[in-house]
XYZ file of N, CA, C and O in Angstrom:
864
model
N 130.955 169.348 46.420
C 131.275 170.748 46.802
C 130.035 171.336 47.547
O 128.929 171.288 46.985
N 130.252 171.814 48.745
C 129.080 172.369 49.504
C 128.547 173.645 48.872
O 129.278 174.388 48.253
N 127.241 173.838 48.995
C 126.606 175.005 48.477
C 127.016 176.222 49.290
O 127.251 176.140 50.493
N 127.135 177.400 48.639
C 127.477 178.589 49.380
C 126.367 178.928 50.407
O 125.208 178.614 50.197
N 126.804 179.586 51.450
C 125.841 179.939 52.505
C 124.991 181.138 52.138
O 123.959 181.378 52.781
N 125.407 181.870 51.101
C 124.685 183.057 50.725
C 123.278 182.762 50.263
O 123.072 181.905 49.378
N 122.276 183.431 50.840
C 120.888 183.193 50.412
C 120.362 184.530 49.858
O 120.769 185.625 50.273
N 119.488 184.446 48.897
C 118.900 185.617 48.319
C 117.441 185.775 48.783
O 116.680 184.783 48.768
N 117.062 186.955 49.150
C 115.685 187.209 49.482
C 115.004 187.814 48.270
O 115.586 188.224 47.312
N 113.641 187.932 48.351
C 112.903 188.445 47.274
C 113.306 189.834 46.863
O 113.259 190.243 45.681
N 113.724 190.628 47.861
C 114.075 192.023 47.577
C 115.381 192.124 46.742
O 115.657 193.139 46.131
N 116.200 191.100 46.830
C 117.478 191.115 46.087
C 117.353 190.654 44.644
O 118.268 190.836 43.873
N 116.222 190.021 44.289
C 116.075 189.461 42.921
C 115.272 190.468 42.122
O 114.110 190.766 42.409
N 115.864 190.997 41.067
C 115.183 191.972 40.207
C 114.509 191.223 39.027
O 115.150 190.496 38.265
N 113.191 191.377 38.904
C 112.464 190.794 37.819
C 112.003 191.932 36.905
O 111.268 192.807 37.307
N 112.468 191.945 35.662
C 112.074 193.016 34.707
C 110.549 193.069 34.646
O 109.890 192.025 34.495
N 109.951 194.241 34.732
C 108.473 194.349 34.726
C 107.838 193.834 33.444
O 106.677 193.400 33.490
N 108.588 193.828 32.330
C 107.983 193.345 31.052
C 108.069 191.785 30.907
O 107.450 191.224 30.009
N 108.822 191.132 31.790
C 109.032 189.714 31.658
C 107.729 188.863 31.700
O 107.549 188.015 30.838
N 106.819 189.102 32.629
C 105.597 188.323 32.681
C 104.787 188.375 31.375
O 104.304 187.366 30.862
N 104.683 189.554 30.753
C 103.924 189.680 29.560
C 104.657 189.019 28.386
O 104.011 188.358 27.525
N 105.990 189.098 28.343
C 106.757 188.398 27.335
C 106.544 186.909 27.360
O 106.294 186.258 26.376
N 106.600 186.360 28.587
C 106.400 184.919 28.729
C 104.985 184.526 28.425
O 104.712 183.423 27.878
N 104.029 185.389 28.752
C 102.611 185.059 28.471
C 102.366 185.017 26.943
O 101.772 184.078 26.443
N 102.925 186.027 26.208
C 102.743 186.037 24.772
C 103.481 184.890 24.097
O 102.985 184.280 23.166
N 104.654 184.559 24.653
C 105.428 183.419 24.148
C 104.636 182.102 24.314
O 104.556 181.274 23.377
N 104.053 181.925 25.455
C 103.289 180.695 25.751
C 102.081 180.564 24.783
O 101.813 179.508 24.242
N 101.378 181.663 24.606
C 100.213 181.649 23.729
C 100.649 181.387 22.288
O 99.966 180.650 21.556
N 101.756 181.951 21.850
C 102.312 181.738 20.495
C 102.671 180.274 20.323
O 102.436 179.706 19.265
N 103.317 179.679 21.340
C 103.718 178.273 21.228
C 102.499 177.342 21.152
O 102.496 176.363 20.380
N 101.409 177.693 21.873
C 100.230 176.862 21.818
C 99.551 176.936 20.440
O 99.116 175.950 19.897
N 99.523 178.159 19.876
C 98.927 178.336 18.531
C 99.760 177.647 17.474
O 99.191 177.081 16.528
N 101.080 177.715 17.549
C 101.938 177.219 16.496
C 102.241 175.750 16.628
O 102.467 175.075 15.606
N 102.276 175.185 17.824
C 102.507 173.790 18.042
C 103.805 173.330 17.366
O 103.754 172.367 16.546
N 104.954 173.928 17.659
C 106.215 173.551 16.997
C 106.602 172.156 17.348
O 106.453 171.670 18.469
N 107.185 171.478 16.348
C 107.646 170.063 16.538
C 108.885 170.046 17.467
O 109.073 169.082 18.204
N 109.658 171.095 17.455
C 110.873 171.211 18.329
C 110.763 172.554 19.020
O 111.043 173.580 18.433
N 110.325 172.550 20.218
C 110.090 173.779 20.990
C 111.348 174.617 21.146
O 111.304 175.840 21.013
N 112.506 173.994 21.369
C 113.758 174.693 21.577
C 114.167 175.424 20.291
O 114.554 176.592 20.328
N 114.110 174.683 19.164
C 114.462 175.293 17.862
C 113.562 176.476 17.559
O 114.003 177.528 17.148
N 112.276 176.236 17.724
C 111.316 177.314 17.416
C 111.489 178.506 18.358
O 111.397 179.670 17.940
N 111.754 178.225 19.622
C 111.936 179.315 20.635
C 113.111 180.191 20.284
O 113.044 181.435 20.457
N 114.194 179.556 19.772
C 115.380 180.353 19.377
C 115.000 181.309 18.263
O 115.356 182.487 18.276
N 114.202 180.827 17.276
C 113.772 181.698 16.218
C 112.790 182.769 16.664
O 112.826 183.898 16.205
N 111.917 182.394 17.616
C 110.931 183.340 18.187
C 111.635 184.521 18.871
O 111.363 185.698 18.579
N 112.519 184.213 19.807
C 113.164 185.314 20.543
C 114.170 186.084 19.734
O 114.393 187.260 19.951
N 114.759 185.403 18.721
C 115.654 186.128 17.813
C 114.885 187.179 17.000
O 115.285 188.312 16.865
N 113.726 186.767 16.490
C 112.880 187.681 15.740
C 112.336 188.799 16.629
O 112.277 189.957 16.261
N 111.978 188.440 17.879
C 111.474 189.410 18.842
C 112.486 190.464 19.151
O 112.179 191.674 19.232
N 113.744 190.057 19.306
C 114.818 190.991 19.660
C 115.112 191.970 18.524
O 115.508 193.098 18.751
N 114.872 191.522 17.273
C 115.136 192.375 16.106
C 113.912 193.205 15.687
O 113.977 194.043 14.793
N 112.795 192.874 16.277
C 111.547 193.578 15.870
C 110.984 193.025 14.581
O 110.175 193.726 13.917
N 111.362 191.800 14.179
C 110.886 191.173 12.990
C 109.542 190.457 13.237
O 109.202 190.149 14.373
N 108.795 190.135 12.125
C 107.581 189.342 12.311
C 107.908 187.993 12.996
O 108.904 187.353 12.661
N 107.081 187.594 13.928
C 107.351 186.426 14.711
C 106.907 185.116 13.955
O 105.926 185.195 13.191
N 107.575 183.994 14.212
C 107.183 182.726 13.557
C 105.979 182.103 14.297
O 106.090 181.043 14.873
N 104.848 182.784 14.184
C 103.676 182.387 14.958
C 102.456 182.229 14.029
O 102.168 183.104 13.234
N 101.757 181.126 14.162
C 100.518 180.916 13.405
C 99.380 181.819 13.900
O 99.365 182.180 15.070
N 98.447 182.127 13.006
C 97.260 182.888 13.422
C 96.360 182.065 14.363
O 95.715 182.587 15.178
N 96.352 180.776 14.093
C 95.522 179.883 14.873
C 96.098 178.425 14.798
O 96.938 178.166 14.000
N 95.552 177.574 15.666
C 95.969 176.155 15.673
C 95.431 175.512 14.416
O 94.273 175.710 14.065
N 96.218 174.640 13.796
C 95.755 173.862 12.622
C 95.424 172.437 13.106
O 96.243 171.835 13.801
N 94.278 171.995 12.684
C 93.862 170.613 13.029
C 93.403 169.902 11.722
O 92.596 170.473 11.001
N 93.889 168.686 11.501
C 94.954 168.015 12.216
C 96.303 168.505 11.866
O 96.517 169.004 10.771
N 97.248 168.374 12.761
C 98.601 168.848 12.519
C 99.334 167.841 11.602
O 99.180 166.635 11.714
N 100.114 168.403 10.659
C 100.969 167.542 9.838
C 102.153 167.080 10.651
O 102.562 167.736 11.618
N 102.736 165.946 10.332
C 103.908 165.414 11.007
C 104.944 165.099 10.043
O 104.676 164.673 8.896
N 106.240 165.274 10.434
C 107.323 165.018 9.533
C 107.472 163.494 9.276
O 108.125 163.054 8.346
N 106.814 162.696 10.099
C 106.843 161.216 9.908
C 106.035 160.815 8.674
O 106.291 159.795 8.045
N 105.007 161.598 8.382
C 104.094 161.154 7.288
C 104.179 162.063 6.057
O 103.716 161.668 5.006
N 104.719 163.280 6.187
C 104.786 164.136 5.014
C 105.907 165.176 5.189
O 106.775 165.013 6.026
N 105.858 166.275 4.403
C 106.911 167.268 4.472
C 106.929 168.061 5.750
O 107.905 168.669 6.073
N 105.821 168.012 6.524
C 105.736 168.852 7.719
C 105.196 170.191 7.414
O 104.735 170.969 8.309
N 105.220 170.614 6.135
C 104.761 171.933 5.731
C 103.216 171.969 5.711
O 102.556 171.023 5.271
N 102.620 173.010 6.277
C 101.208 173.197 6.280
C 100.888 174.569 5.715
O 101.802 175.445 5.602
N 99.630 174.818 5.452
C 99.229 176.181 4.955
C 99.558 177.207 6.016
O 99.998 178.329 5.697
N 99.346 176.866 7.280
C 99.576 177.793 8.351
C 101.049 178.162 8.446
O 101.412 179.316 8.663
N 101.951 177.168 8.329
C 103.379 177.429 8.406
C 103.867 178.236 7.185
O 104.691 179.144 7.302
N 103.280 177.939 6.032
C 103.673 178.692 4.809
C 103.211 180.179 4.956
O 103.883 181.082 4.528
N 102.070 180.364 5.588
C 101.586 181.723 5.802
C 102.512 182.508 6.746
O 102.806 183.684 6.622
N 103.027 181.768 7.786
C 104.008 182.355 8.701
C 105.280 182.835 7.911
O 105.741 183.950 8.114
N 105.780 181.936 7.080
C 106.960 182.288 6.268
C 106.678 183.482 5.401
O 107.553 184.394 5.258
N 105.459 183.556 4.803
C 105.112 184.670 3.981
C 105.068 185.973 4.797
O 105.596 187.022 4.362
N 104.475 185.929 5.972
C 104.429 187.151 6.824
C 105.848 187.594 7.232
O 106.053 188.781 7.339
N 106.754 186.642 7.414
C 108.094 187.015 7.846
C 108.946 187.594 6.634
O 109.917 188.291 6.862
N 108.551 187.307 5.428
C 109.346 187.671 4.258
C 108.717 188.585 3.286
O 109.389 189.128 2.370
N 107.407 188.811 3.369
C 106.659 189.561 2.353
C 107.033 191.029 2.269
O 106.655 191.694 1.305
N 107.826 191.567 3.236
C 108.186 192.955 3.145
C 109.347 193.130 2.154
O 109.689 194.273 1.845
N 109.851 192.016 1.652
C 110.950 192.089 0.675
C 110.477 191.491 -0.663
O 109.768 190.468 -0.651
N 110.894 192.094 -1.791
C 110.559 191.500 -3.064
C 111.382 190.214 -3.285
O 110.854 189.240 -3.792
N 112.648 190.251 -2.927
C 113.542 189.128 -3.040
C 114.084 188.760 -1.645
O 114.339 189.620 -0.842
N 114.187 187.460 -1.401
C 114.621 186.980 -0.107
C 115.901 186.121 -0.288
O 116.001 185.298 -1.203
N 116.881 186.369 0.570
C 118.074 185.575 0.545
C 117.784 184.113 0.959
O 117.016 183.867 1.885
N 118.363 183.165 0.206
C 118.094 181.771 0.474
C 118.571 181.345 1.829
O 117.934 180.542 2.502
N 119.682 181.914 2.304
C 120.224 181.552 3.618
C 119.221 182.004 4.691
O 119.012 181.308 5.684
N 118.636 183.190 4.548
C 117.661 183.677 5.525
C 116.393 182.830 5.503
O 115.848 182.473 6.537
N 115.958 182.490 4.292
C 114.778 181.616 4.150
C 115.020 180.229 4.804
O 114.146 179.737 5.496
N 116.206 179.703 4.573
C 116.509 178.363 5.125
C 116.503 178.420 6.654
O 115.992 177.477 7.299
N 117.016 179.517 7.242
C 117.031 179.622 8.697
C 115.595 179.745 9.266
O 115.254 179.086 10.269
N 114.787 180.522 8.554
C 113.364 180.630 9.006
C 112.637 179.297 8.879
O 111.794 178.945 9.696
N 112.967 178.595 7.815
C 112.381 177.268 7.601
C 112.759 176.336 8.753
O 111.921 175.619 9.307
N 114.058 176.365 9.152
C 114.549 175.533 10.289
C 113.870 175.923 11.558
O 113.536 175.092 12.411
N 113.704 177.242 11.755
C 113.081 177.761 13.019
C 111.651 177.273 13.136
O 111.112 177.209 14.272
N 111.023 176.899 12.055
C 109.640 176.348 12.077
C 109.687 174.822 12.189
O 108.652 174.180 12.028
N 110.886 174.295 12.427
C 111.108 172.875 12.656
C 110.714 172.023 11.432
O 110.213 170.866 11.524
N 110.982 172.571 10.208
C 110.641 171.846 8.991
C 111.973 171.235 8.483
O 113.084 171.821 8.628
N 111.904 170.054 7.842
C 113.116 169.349 7.380
C 113.836 170.146 6.328
O 113.251 170.492 5.290
N 115.138 170.369 6.530
C 115.848 171.198 5.584
C 115.986 170.520 4.204
O 116.046 171.202 3.185
N 115.934 169.168 4.191
C 115.999 168.532 2.903
C 114.776 168.800 2.037
O 114.845 168.864 0.804
N 113.653 169.049 2.675
C 112.426 169.432 1.943
C 112.492 170.844 1.414
O 111.981 171.132 0.328
N 113.175 171.704 2.131
C 113.423 173.059 1.662
C 114.250 173.028 0.374
O 113.939 173.705 -0.603
N 115.274 172.241 0.376
C 116.178 172.139 -0.774
C 115.479 171.463 -1.955
O 115.697 171.832 -3.117
N 114.636 170.515 -1.638
C 113.869 169.838 -2.698
C 112.886 170.816 -3.332
O 112.716 170.784 -4.557
N 112.334 171.682 -2.531
C 111.367 172.680 -3.047
C 112.079 173.615 -4.018
O 111.573 173.924 -5.078
N 113.310 174.032 -3.649
C 114.016 174.963 -4.510
C 114.487 174.321 -5.818
O 114.774 175.017 -6.809
N 114.572 172.998 -5.833
C 114.967 172.302 -7.038
C 113.879 172.423 -8.123
O 114.169 172.168 -9.290
N 112.672 172.777 -7.727
C 111.631 172.986 -8.703
C 111.935 174.154 -9.645
O 111.445 174.207 -10.792
N 112.697 175.073 -9.094
C 113.113 176.271 -9.889
C 114.407 176.782 -9.323
O 114.449 177.732 -8.582
N 115.539 176.087 -9.650
C 116.848 176.426 -9.060
C 117.233 177.872 -9.226
O 116.991 178.459 -10.268
N 117.813 178.445 -8.169
C 118.318 179.800 -8.190
C 119.626 179.905 -7.422
O 119.911 178.962 -6.670
N 120.345 181.022 -7.517
C 121.634 181.137 -6.909
C 121.551 181.464 -5.430
O 121.685 180.612 -4.596
N 121.412 182.739 -5.103
C 121.469 183.195 -3.721
C 120.199 183.748 -3.163
O 120.044 183.855 -1.949
N 119.245 184.121 -4.035
C 118.022 184.675 -3.564
C 116.873 184.341 -4.538
O 117.114 183.898 -5.655
N 115.675 184.524 -4.037
C 114.450 184.152 -4.843
C 113.396 185.201 -4.625
O 113.302 185.802 -3.538
N 112.585 185.444 -5.633
C 111.455 186.351 -5.478
C 110.486 185.765 -4.453
O 110.147 184.598 -4.536
N 110.102 186.538 -3.439
C 109.293 186.010 -2.344
C 107.996 185.364 -2.818
O 107.635 184.262 -2.331
N 107.325 186.028 -3.769
C 106.040 185.480 -4.221
C 106.252 184.132 -4.974
O 105.412 183.270 -4.903
N 107.418 184.000 -5.583
C 107.668 182.689 -6.300
C 107.964 181.624 -5.249
O 107.530 180.469 -5.438
N 108.634 181.946 -4.164
C 108.850 180.958 -3.112
C 107.558 180.528 -2.509
O 107.347 179.304 -2.260
N 106.692 181.501 -2.279
C 105.352 181.161 -1.752
C 104.648 180.246 -2.724
O 103.998 179.269 -2.310
N 104.685 180.517 -4.022
C 104.066 179.700 -5.019
C 104.566 178.317 -5.027
O 103.834 177.309 -5.104
N 105.908 178.147 -4.862
C 106.513 176.823 -4.865
C 106.037 176.053 -3.619
O 105.802 174.860 -3.668
N 105.953 176.776 -2.492
C 105.447 176.121 -1.263
C 104.013 175.665 -1.450
O 103.643 174.586 -0.984
N 103.198 176.489 -2.101
C 101.768 176.104 -2.356
C 101.741 174.869 -3.280
O 100.868 174.001 -3.084
N 102.654 174.799 -4.226
C 102.702 173.638 -5.107
C 103.083 172.380 -4.349
O 102.637 171.266 -4.681
N 103.915 172.542 -3.293
C 104.306 171.397 -2.454
C 103.122 170.962 -1.637
O 102.985 169.735 -1.329
N 102.299 171.873 -1.208
C 101.115 171.558 -0.438
C 100.050 170.836 -1.275
O 99.385 169.930 -0.812
N 99.876 171.341 -2.526
C 98.794 170.773 -3.392
C 99.350 169.901 -4.434
O 100.453 170.006 -4.960
N 98.541 168.867 -4.781
C 98.964 167.914 -5.790
C 98.681 168.385 -7.225
O 99.059 167.699 -8.169
N 98.025 169.491 -7.361
C 97.685 170.016 -8.686
C 97.817 171.508 -8.712
O 97.901 172.197 -7.675
N 97.852 172.094 -9.894
C 97.938 173.538 -10.040
C 96.717 174.195 -9.381
O 96.846 175.237 -8.728
N 95.575 173.614 -9.573
C 94.337 174.155 -8.993
C 94.403 174.226 -7.498
O 94.078 175.252 -6.891
N 94.889 173.185 -6.869
C 95.005 173.116 -5.427
C 96.006 174.107 -4.926
O 95.833 174.781 -3.872
N 97.135 174.210 -5.665
C 98.164 175.154 -5.287
C 97.666 176.606 -5.297
O 97.917 177.421 -4.374
N 96.865 176.919 -6.287
C 96.338 178.277 -6.383
C 95.242 178.525 -5.321
O 95.157 179.639 -4.809
N 94.566 177.508 -4.904
C 93.606 177.655 -3.816
C 94.329 177.974 -2.509
O 93.893 178.888 -1.780
N 95.430 177.274 -2.267
C 96.227 177.621 -1.067
C 96.765 179.037 -1.127
O 96.753 179.786 -0.145
N 97.239 179.438 -2.302
C 97.788 180.789 -2.474
C 96.731 181.826 -2.172
O 97.010 182.788 -1.403
N 95.530 181.655 -2.703
C 94.452 182.632 -2.420
C 94.121 182.684 -0.960
O 93.900 183.783 -0.435
N 94.089 181.531 -0.277
C 93.743 181.555 1.132
C 94.796 182.181 1.991
O 94.540 182.717 3.046
N 96.051 182.117 1.540
C 97.162 182.726 2.271
C 97.201 184.243 2.061
O 97.454 185.026 2.991
N 96.975 184.656 0.852
C 97.130 186.105 0.495
C 95.881 186.954 0.722
O 95.976 188.160 0.781
N 94.733 186.326 0.786
C 93.507 187.102 0.795
C 93.385 187.985 2.060
O 93.906 187.671 3.150
N 92.711 189.113 1.859
C 92.370 190.018 2.995
C 90.963 189.740 3.486
O 90.500 190.367 4.421
N 90.277 188.797 2.826
C 88.877 188.455 3.231
C 88.924 187.727 4.566
O 89.904 187.021 4.907
N 87.851 187.804 5.352
C 87.755 187.074 6.631
C 87.893 185.593 6.377
O 87.495 185.070 5.310
N 88.303 184.858 7.380
C 88.405 183.411 7.259
C 87.037 182.818 6.970
O 86.045 183.177 7.597
N 86.995 181.910 5.993
C 85.747 181.284 5.576
C 85.072 182.042 4.468
O 84.062 181.572 3.953
N 85.604 183.163 4.094
C 85.053 184.018 2.994
C 85.536 183.472 1.645
O 86.118 182.394 1.533
N 85.327 184.248 0.593
C 85.691 183.809 -0.755
C 87.173 183.716 -1.015
O 87.552 183.174 -2.047
N 87.984 184.272 -0.177
C 89.452 184.212 -0.371
C 89.878 184.832 -1.700
O 90.587 184.223 -2.542
N 89.519 186.090 -1.936
C 89.815 186.808 -3.161
C 91.200 187.462 -3.072
O 91.617 187.897 -2.002
N 91.868 187.526 -4.243
C 93.141 188.249 -4.338
C 93.087 189.024 -5.647
O 92.290 188.711 -6.537
N 93.977 190.000 -5.819
C 94.050 190.759 -7.069
C 94.327 189.856 -8.259
O 95.133 188.927 -8.192
N 93.688 190.161 -9.391
C 93.840 189.350 -10.585
C 95.291 189.356 -11.059
O 95.813 188.336 -11.516
N 95.978 190.505 -10.923
C 97.361 190.599 -11.335
C 98.247 189.603 -10.585
O 99.156 188.959 -11.178
N 98.013 189.475 -9.309
C 98.804 188.564 -8.460
C 98.482 187.121 -8.876
O 99.365 186.289 -9.061
N 97.167 186.818 -9.058
C 96.757 185.476 -9.379
C 97.381 185.066 -10.750
O 97.907 183.956 -10.858
N 97.257 185.946 -11.730
C 97.760 185.587 -13.070
C 99.276 185.480 -13.077
O 99.811 184.590 -13.810
N 99.966 186.296 -12.302
C 101.420 186.237 -12.265
C 101.890 184.844 -11.726
O 102.747 184.176 -12.335
N 101.292 184.411 -10.621
C 101.672 183.171 -10.005
C 101.193 181.983 -10.886
O 101.907 180.975 -11.041
N 99.973 182.110 -11.480
C 99.477 181.037 -12.302
C 100.360 180.793 -13.482
O 100.725 179.652 -13.839
N 100.808 181.891 -14.138
C 101.756 181.736 -15.280
C 103.074 181.118 -14.826
O 103.669 180.284 -15.562
N 103.507 181.517 -13.651
C 104.813 180.992 -13.130
C 104.732 179.490 -12.872
O 105.571 178.712 -13.347
N 103.726 179.062 -12.167
C 103.613 177.629 -11.862
C 103.287 176.787 -13.089
O 103.831 175.732 -13.260
N 102.369 177.284 -13.946
C 102.078 176.525 -15.157
C 103.280 176.432 -16.051
O 103.487 175.430 -16.800
N 104.146 177.487 -16.063
C 105.379 177.439 -16.841
C 106.353 176.394 -16.395
O 107.246 176.004 -17.167
N 106.241 175.982 -15.129
C 107.159 174.975 -14.584
C 106.656 173.552 -15.025
O 107.412 172.564 -14.843
N 105.419 173.452 -15.501
C 104.876 172.161 -15.868
C 104.785 172.118 -17.390
O 103.984 172.796 -18.031
N 105.664 171.328 -17.973
C 105.741 171.266 -19.431
C 104.496 170.655 -20.066
O 104.304 170.741 -21.310
N 103.657 170.014 -19.256
C 102.458 169.391 -19.806
C 101.356 170.404 -20.065
O 100.342 170.071 -20.627
N 101.532 171.651 -19.574
C 100.495 172.697 -19.757
C 100.933 173.648 -20.837
O 101.869 174.427 -20.606
N 100.318 173.610 -22.010
C 100.701 174.575 -23.090
C 100.431 176.008 -22.645
O 99.464 176.301 -21.988
N 101.319 176.891 -23.088
C 101.190 178.293 -22.761
C 99.826 178.876 -23.279
O 99.215 179.722 -22.654
N 99.399 178.344 -24.388
C 98.145 178.802 -24.979
C 96.942 178.460 -24.075
O 96.006 179.275 -23.947
N 96.995 177.286 -23.436
C 95.897 176.918 -22.517
C 95.928 177.827 -21.287
O 94.876 178.210 -20.780
N 97.119 178.143 -20.843
C 97.246 179.038 -19.670
C 96.630 180.402 -19.989
O 95.833 180.948 -19.216
N 97.000 180.987 -21.131
C 96.472 182.319 -21.461
C 94.954 182.273 -21.698
O 94.242 183.239 -21.408
N 94.495 181.178 -22.363
C 93.063 181.073 -22.567
C 92.280 181.005 -21.250
O 91.240 181.696 -21.070
N 92.836 180.287 -20.299
C 92.146 180.162 -19.000
C 92.160 181.509 -18.284
O 91.128 181.962 -17.749
N 93.290 182.220 -18.269
C 93.397 183.517 -17.579
C 92.488 184.568 -18.248
O 91.942 185.405 -17.546
N 92.373 184.478 -19.558
C 91.515 185.407 -20.290
C 90.049 185.168 -19.886
O 89.326 186.141 -19.621
N 89.616 183.912 -19.798
C 88.247 183.639 -19.422
C 88.007 184.007 -17.973
O 86.942 184.476 -17.631
N 89.017 183.806 -17.139
C 88.892 184.134 -15.694
C 88.771 185.670 -15.530
O 87.964 186.113 -14.735
N 89.541 186.405 -16.321
C 89.472 187.858 -16.231
C 88.106 188.356 -16.648
O 87.531 189.279 -16.031
N 87.545 187.738 -17.683
C 86.192 188.126 -18.147
C 85.173 187.847 -17.054
O 84.235 188.619 -16.846
N 85.289 186.684 -16.365
C 84.326 186.292 -15.341
C 84.426 187.158 -14.075
O 83.447 187.259 -13.334
N 85.564 187.812 -13.863
C 85.729 188.653 -12.678
C 85.739 190.123 -13.047
O 86.080 190.937 -12.195
N 85.398 190.446 -14.282
C 85.387 191.842 -14.733
C 84.471 192.662 -13.830
O 83.339 192.248 -13.541
N 84.950 193.811 -13.450
C 84.161 194.645 -12.540
C 84.640 194.494 -11.104
O 84.587 195.425 -10.302
N 85.148 193.287 -10.751
C 85.664 193.068 -9.441
C 87.182 192.888 -9.496
O 87.901 193.433 -8.672
N 87.613 192.100 -10.489
C 89.076 191.960 -10.731
C 89.810 191.211 -9.656
O 90.977 191.353 -9.478
N 89.090 190.348 -8.904
C 89.741 189.596 -7.864
C 89.314 188.140 -7.896
O 88.239 187.797 -7.399
N 90.114 187.272 -8.468
C 89.801 185.841 -8.477
C 89.728 185.343 -7.040
O 90.311 185.886 -6.126
N 88.947 184.283 -6.895
C 88.720 183.714 -5.575
C 89.342 182.321 -5.432
O 89.470 181.588 -6.416
N 89.722 182.004 -4.253
C 90.237 180.640 -3.960
C 89.109 179.641 -3.788
O 89.355 178.471 -3.670
N 87.858 180.120 -3.808
C 86.728 179.210 -3.598
C 85.677 179.537 -4.650
O 84.620 180.020 -4.398
N 86.062 179.294 -5.902
C 85.032 179.513 -6.969
C 85.703 179.792 -8.290
O 85.848 178.914 -9.162
N 86.185 181.059 -8.482
C 86.748 181.409 -9.770
C 87.966 180.615 -10.161
O 88.209 180.366 -11.364
N 88.736 180.201 -9.152
C 89.946 179.419 -9.466
C 89.635 177.930 -9.425
O 90.525 177.120 -9.393
N 88.410 177.553 -9.385
C 88.033 176.155 -9.169
C 88.143 175.302 -10.396
O 88.072 174.092 -10.294
N 88.331 175.842 -11.569
C 88.436 175.033 -12.805
C 89.801 175.276 -13.460
O 90.150 176.421 -13.658
N 90.441 174.210 -13.719
C 91.752 174.349 -14.373
C 91.618 174.435 -15.866
O 90.568 174.073 -16.445
N 92.648 174.961 -16.574
C 92.580 175.062 -18.002
C 92.465 173.707 -18.626
O 93.005 172.691 -18.098
N 91.832 173.534 -19.780
C 91.710 172.261 -20.416
C 93.089 171.781 -20.855
O 93.922 172.541 -21.372
N 93.384 170.472 -20.643
C 94.673 169.914 -21.024
C 94.528 168.962 -22.228
O 93.495 168.385 -22.415
């Protein structure tokens, strides 16, 4: 079929004035986030942008990048993105969480495996989902809490990664309660000693105060 003879000149093509900046910000976001599937991630990016929701964008590039060939694909940076997208709600719908997980190009079977750690019906407390994600990143309770502190802290990067004691103790009790090998008495003893050591500041750190696990 022959092409139409109609030709368009530059004056006939309307380019929205905001388009260049949108594309520039999108490109910078893609470079920082390094999505495994650019099309899947782009769909989530522009969907969130159109709704005015937090974007699925990392604060910085993570090196080395995790790959789905060798592990879950989940990284601290991606978990922080999920937290930023959901932390405005106390409870998050599982369907919404799963879609955000997919938009970050993470394997959906890993999402469902994560939820099996603490099965729920249709929604989950956001801080508990973050805690479960941290436990998937870390091989121990101590490492999971370190990730949690680094995600939640308001301290500058490279700082002590402090968070409120109430938040730390709530998540610590939650994760330790999922591990039958940790007696509740040991958990309470550890939190009591931690509270005493942070008295006056009241903010456990991801690089120091949380560095010793309760005796088993």
